[in-house]
mmCIF file of C-alpha atoms in Angstrom:
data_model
loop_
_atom_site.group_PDB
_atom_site.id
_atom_site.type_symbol
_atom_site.label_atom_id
_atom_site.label_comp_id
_atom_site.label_asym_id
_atom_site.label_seq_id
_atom_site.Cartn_x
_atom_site.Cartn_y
_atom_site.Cartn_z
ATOM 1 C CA UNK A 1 0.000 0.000 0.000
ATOM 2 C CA UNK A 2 1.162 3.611 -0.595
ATOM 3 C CA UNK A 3 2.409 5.729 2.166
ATOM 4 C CA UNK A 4 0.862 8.681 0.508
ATOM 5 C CA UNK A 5 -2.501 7.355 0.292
ATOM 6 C CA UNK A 6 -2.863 6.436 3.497
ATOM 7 C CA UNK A 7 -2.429 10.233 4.943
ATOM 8 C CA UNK A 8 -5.411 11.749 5.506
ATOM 9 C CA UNK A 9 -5.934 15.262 3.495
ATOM 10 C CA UNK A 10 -6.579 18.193 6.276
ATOM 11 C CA UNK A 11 -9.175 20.481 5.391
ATOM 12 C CA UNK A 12 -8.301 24.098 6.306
ATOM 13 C CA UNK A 13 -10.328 26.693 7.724
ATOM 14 C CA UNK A 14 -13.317 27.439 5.475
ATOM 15 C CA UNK A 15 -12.908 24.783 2.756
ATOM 16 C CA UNK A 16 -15.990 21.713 2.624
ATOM 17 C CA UNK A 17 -15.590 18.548 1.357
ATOM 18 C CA UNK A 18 -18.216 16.489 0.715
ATOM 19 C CA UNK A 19 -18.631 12.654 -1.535
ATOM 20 C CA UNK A 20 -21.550 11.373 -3.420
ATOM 21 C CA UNK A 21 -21.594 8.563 -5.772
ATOM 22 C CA UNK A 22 -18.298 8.142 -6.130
ATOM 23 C CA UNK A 23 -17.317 12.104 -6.602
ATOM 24 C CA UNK A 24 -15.294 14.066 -4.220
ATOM 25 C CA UNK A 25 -16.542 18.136 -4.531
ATOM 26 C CA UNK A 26 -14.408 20.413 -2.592
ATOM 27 C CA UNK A 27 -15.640 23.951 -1.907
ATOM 28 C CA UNK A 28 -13.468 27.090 -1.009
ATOM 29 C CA UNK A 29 -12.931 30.922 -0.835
ATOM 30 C CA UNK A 30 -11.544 30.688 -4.172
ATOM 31 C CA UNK A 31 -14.215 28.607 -5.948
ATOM 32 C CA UNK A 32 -15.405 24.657 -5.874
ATOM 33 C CA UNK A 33 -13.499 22.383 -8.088
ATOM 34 C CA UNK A 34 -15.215 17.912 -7.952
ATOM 35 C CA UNK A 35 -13.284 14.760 -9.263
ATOM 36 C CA UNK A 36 -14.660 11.369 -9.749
ATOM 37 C CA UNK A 37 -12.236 8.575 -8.200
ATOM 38 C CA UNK A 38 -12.023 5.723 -9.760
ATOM 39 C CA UNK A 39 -13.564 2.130 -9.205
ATOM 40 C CA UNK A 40 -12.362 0.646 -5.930
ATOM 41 C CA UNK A 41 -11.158 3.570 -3.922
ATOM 42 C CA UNK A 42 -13.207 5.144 -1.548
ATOM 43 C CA UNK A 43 -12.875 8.404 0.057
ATOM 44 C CA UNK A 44 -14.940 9.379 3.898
ATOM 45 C CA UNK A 45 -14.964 12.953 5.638
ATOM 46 C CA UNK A 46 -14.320 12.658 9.273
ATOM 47 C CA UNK A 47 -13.321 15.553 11.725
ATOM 48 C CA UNK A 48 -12.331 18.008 9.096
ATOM 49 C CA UNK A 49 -9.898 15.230 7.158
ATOM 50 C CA UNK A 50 -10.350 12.927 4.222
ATOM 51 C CA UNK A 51 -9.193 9.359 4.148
ATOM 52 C CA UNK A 52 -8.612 7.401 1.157
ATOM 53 C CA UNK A 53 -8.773 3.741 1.129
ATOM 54 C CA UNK A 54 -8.818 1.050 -1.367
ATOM 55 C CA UNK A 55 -11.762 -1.508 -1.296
ATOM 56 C CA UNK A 56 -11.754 -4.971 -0.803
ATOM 57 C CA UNK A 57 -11.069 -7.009 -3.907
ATOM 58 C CA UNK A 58 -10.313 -4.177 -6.313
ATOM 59 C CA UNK A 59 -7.547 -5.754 -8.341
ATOM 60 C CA UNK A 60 -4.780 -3.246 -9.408
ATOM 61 C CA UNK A 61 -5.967 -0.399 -7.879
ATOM 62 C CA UNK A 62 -3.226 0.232 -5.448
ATOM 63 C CA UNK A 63 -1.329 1.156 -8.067
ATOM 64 C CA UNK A 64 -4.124 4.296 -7.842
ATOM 65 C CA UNK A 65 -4.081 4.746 -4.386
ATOM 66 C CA UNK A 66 -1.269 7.642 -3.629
ATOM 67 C CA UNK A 67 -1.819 9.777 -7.161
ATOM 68 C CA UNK A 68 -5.716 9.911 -6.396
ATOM 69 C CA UNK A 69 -4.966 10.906 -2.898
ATOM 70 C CA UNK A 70 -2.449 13.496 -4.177
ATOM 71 C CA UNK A 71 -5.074 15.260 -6.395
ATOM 72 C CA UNK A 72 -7.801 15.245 -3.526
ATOM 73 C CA UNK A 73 -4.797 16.998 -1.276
ATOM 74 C CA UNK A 74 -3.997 19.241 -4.252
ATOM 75 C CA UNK A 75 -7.865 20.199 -4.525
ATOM 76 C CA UNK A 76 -8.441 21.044 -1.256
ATOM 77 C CA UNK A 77 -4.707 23.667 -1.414
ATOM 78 C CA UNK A 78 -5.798 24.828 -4.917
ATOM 79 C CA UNK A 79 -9.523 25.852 -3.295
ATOM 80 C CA UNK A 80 -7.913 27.621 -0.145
ATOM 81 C CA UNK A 81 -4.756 29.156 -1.464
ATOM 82 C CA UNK A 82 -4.125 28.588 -5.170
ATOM 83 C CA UNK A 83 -1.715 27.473 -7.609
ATOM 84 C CA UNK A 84 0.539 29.480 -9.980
ATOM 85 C CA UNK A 85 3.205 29.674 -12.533
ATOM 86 C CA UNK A 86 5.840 31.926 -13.605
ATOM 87 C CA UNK A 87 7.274 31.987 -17.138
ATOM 88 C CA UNK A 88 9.883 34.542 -18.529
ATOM 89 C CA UNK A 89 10.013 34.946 -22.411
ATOM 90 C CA UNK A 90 13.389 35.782 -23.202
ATOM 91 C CA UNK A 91 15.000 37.507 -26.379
ATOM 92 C CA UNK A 92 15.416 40.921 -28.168
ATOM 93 C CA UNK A 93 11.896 42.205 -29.187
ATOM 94 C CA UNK A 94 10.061 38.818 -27.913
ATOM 95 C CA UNK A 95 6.766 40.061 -25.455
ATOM 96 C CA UNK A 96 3.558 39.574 -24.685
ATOM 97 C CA UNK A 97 0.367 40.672 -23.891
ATOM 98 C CA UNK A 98 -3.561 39.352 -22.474
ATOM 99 C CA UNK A 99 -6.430 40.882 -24.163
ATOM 100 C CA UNK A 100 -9.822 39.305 -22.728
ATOM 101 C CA UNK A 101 -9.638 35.660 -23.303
ATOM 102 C CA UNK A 102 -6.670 35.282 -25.048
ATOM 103 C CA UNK A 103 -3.116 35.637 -24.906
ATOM 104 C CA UNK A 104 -0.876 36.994 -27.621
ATOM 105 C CA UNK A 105 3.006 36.500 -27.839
ATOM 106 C CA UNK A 106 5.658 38.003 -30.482
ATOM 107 C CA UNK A 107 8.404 35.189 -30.786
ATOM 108 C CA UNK A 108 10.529 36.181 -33.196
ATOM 109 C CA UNK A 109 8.079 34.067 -35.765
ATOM 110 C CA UNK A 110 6.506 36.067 -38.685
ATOM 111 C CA UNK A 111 2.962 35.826 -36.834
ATOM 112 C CA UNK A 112 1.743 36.201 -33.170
ATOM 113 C CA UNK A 113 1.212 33.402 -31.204
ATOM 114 C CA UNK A 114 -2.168 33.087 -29.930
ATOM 115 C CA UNK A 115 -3.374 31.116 -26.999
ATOM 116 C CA UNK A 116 -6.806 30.588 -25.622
ATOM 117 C CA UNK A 117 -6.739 31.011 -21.706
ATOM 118 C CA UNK A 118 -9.095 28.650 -20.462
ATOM 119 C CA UNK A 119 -12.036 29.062 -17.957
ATOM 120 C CA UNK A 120 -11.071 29.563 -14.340
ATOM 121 C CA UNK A 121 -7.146 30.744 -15.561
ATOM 122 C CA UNK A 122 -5.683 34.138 -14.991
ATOM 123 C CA UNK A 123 -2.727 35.305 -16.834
ATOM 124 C CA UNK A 124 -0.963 38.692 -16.079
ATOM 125 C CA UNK A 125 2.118 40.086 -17.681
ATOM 126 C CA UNK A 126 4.620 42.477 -16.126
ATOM 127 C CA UNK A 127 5.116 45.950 -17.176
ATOM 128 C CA UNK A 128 7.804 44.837 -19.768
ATOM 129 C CA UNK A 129 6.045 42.357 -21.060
ATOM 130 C CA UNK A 130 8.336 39.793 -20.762
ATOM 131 C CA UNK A 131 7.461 37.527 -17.504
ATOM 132 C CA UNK A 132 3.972 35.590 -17.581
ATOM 133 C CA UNK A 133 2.026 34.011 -14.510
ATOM 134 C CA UNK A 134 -0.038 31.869 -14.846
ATOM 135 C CA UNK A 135 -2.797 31.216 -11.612
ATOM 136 C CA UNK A 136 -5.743 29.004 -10.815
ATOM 137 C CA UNK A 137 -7.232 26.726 -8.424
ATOM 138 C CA UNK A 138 -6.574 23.526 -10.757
ATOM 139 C CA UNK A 139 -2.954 22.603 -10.375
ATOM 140 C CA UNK A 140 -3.410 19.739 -13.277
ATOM 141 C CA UNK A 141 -4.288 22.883 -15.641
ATOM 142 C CA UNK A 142 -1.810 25.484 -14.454
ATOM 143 C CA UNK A 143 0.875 23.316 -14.811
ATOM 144 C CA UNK A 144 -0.423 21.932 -18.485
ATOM 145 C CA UNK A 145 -1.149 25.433 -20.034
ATOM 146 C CA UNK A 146 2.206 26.600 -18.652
ATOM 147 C CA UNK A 147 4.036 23.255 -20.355
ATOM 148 C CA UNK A 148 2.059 24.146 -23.414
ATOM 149 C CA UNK A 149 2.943 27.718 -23.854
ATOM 150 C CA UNK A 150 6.472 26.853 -22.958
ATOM 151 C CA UNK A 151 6.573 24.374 -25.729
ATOM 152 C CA UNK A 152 5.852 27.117 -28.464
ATOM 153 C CA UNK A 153 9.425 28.001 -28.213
ATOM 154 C CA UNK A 154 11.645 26.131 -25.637
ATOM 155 C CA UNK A 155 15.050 28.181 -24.370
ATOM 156 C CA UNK A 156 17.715 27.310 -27.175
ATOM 157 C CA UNK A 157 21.250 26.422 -25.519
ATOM 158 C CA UNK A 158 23.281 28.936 -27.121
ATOM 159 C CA UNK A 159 21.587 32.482 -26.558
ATOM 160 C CA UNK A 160 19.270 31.109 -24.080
ATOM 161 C CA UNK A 161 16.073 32.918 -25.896
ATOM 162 C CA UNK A 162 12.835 31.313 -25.819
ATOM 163 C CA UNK A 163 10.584 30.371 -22.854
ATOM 164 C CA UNK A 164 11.260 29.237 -19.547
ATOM 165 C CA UNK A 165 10.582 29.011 -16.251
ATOM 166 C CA UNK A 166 11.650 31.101 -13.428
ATOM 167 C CA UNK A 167 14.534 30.022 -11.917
ATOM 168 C CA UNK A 168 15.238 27.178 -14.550
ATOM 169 C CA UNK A 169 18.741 26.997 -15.282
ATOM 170 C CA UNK A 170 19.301 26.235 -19.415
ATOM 171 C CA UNK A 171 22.838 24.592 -19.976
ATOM 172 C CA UNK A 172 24.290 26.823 -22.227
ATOM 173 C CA UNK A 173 26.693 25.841 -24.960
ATOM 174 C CA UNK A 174 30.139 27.680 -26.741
ATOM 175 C CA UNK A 175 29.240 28.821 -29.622
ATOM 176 C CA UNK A 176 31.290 28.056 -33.176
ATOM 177 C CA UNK A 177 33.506 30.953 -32.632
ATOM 178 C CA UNK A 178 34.596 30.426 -29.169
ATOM 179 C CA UNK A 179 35.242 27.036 -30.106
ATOM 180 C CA UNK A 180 37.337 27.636 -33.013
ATOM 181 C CA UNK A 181 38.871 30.639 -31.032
ATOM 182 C CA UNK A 182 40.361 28.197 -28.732
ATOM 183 C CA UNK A 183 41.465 25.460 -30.909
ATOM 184 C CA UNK A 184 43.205 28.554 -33.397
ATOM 185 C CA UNK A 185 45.425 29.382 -30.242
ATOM 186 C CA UNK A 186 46.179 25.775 -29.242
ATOM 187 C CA UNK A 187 47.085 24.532 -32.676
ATOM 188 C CA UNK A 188 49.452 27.856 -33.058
ATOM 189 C CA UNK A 189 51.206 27.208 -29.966
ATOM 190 C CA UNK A 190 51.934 23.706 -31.172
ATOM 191 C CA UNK A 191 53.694 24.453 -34.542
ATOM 192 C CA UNK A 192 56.863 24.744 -34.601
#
């Protein structure tokens, strides 16, 4: 059995949790989010905690146990405090900018990049235009539209332009000329 699973998720002040047929719907401050577990685990409220357990007989499903128990826990944070995401966009004349439901990005492409912002998502930019976050009370779909945007243009290893995250380190790599720089002086001291 997982160690995970069989922690009970703590509620926090103001944040309900109630299951019905199988569906766990957590309420919050910041909005109600519901997730239907899967056959053979079983989830009970007691004294402001959740416990997870895996039913009798279900074959395979302890495989299940400590991801399903991580998303409950992840509900219940994402209802009382929130998830978010920080992206930089770097390069020279690479920005951004959010415009109702959609964002818009200049990448050095010969068209804008346009991305719809999903329902219950809010992106802000700061006032250069060149760091993104990305906040929400669904961690699965923070974390997936951040992956996605990133993928439009990943950080390249020699200038380091493209998208990242903050704080992500990008192994950078010599370019041709400092390469050739160094083997020029090498192979001259060499000769005789």
């Amino acid at each position: 059995m997982s160690r995970i699973g069989r922690k009970p998720v703590v509620m926090p002040e103001k944040v309900n949790v109630r299951v019905a047929d199988g569906v766990v719907f957590v309420e919050g401050p910041l909005g109600k989010l519901s997730y239907k577990l899967p056959d053979g685990i079983l989830a009970a409220v007691k004294d402001k905690s959740v416990n997870l357990t895996v039913a009798g007989g279900a074959i395979g499903k302890a495989a299940l146990y400590g991801t399903i128990r991580a998303r409950v826990n992840n509900m219940v944070n994402g209802v009382a405090g929130g998830f978010s995401k920080v992206l930089e966009i770097n390069g020279v004349g690479f920005k951004g900018a959010v415009a109702g439901n959609k964002l818009t990005m200049q990448l050095g492409f010969s068209h804008p990049v346009l991305v719809d912002i999903p329902q219950g998502i809010k992106m802000t930019f700061d006032p250069k235009a060149t760091v993104l976050t990305i906040s929400g009370i669904d961690k699965d779909l923070v974390g997936n539209l951040a992956a996605q945007i990133k993928r439009v243009k990943p950080p390249e290893p020699y200038k380091g332009t493209g998208i990242k995250y903050q704080g992500e380190h990008i192994i950078r790599k010599a370019g041709k000329t400092a390469a050739g720089a160094t083997a020029g002086a090498v192979g001259g001291a060499v000769k005789k």
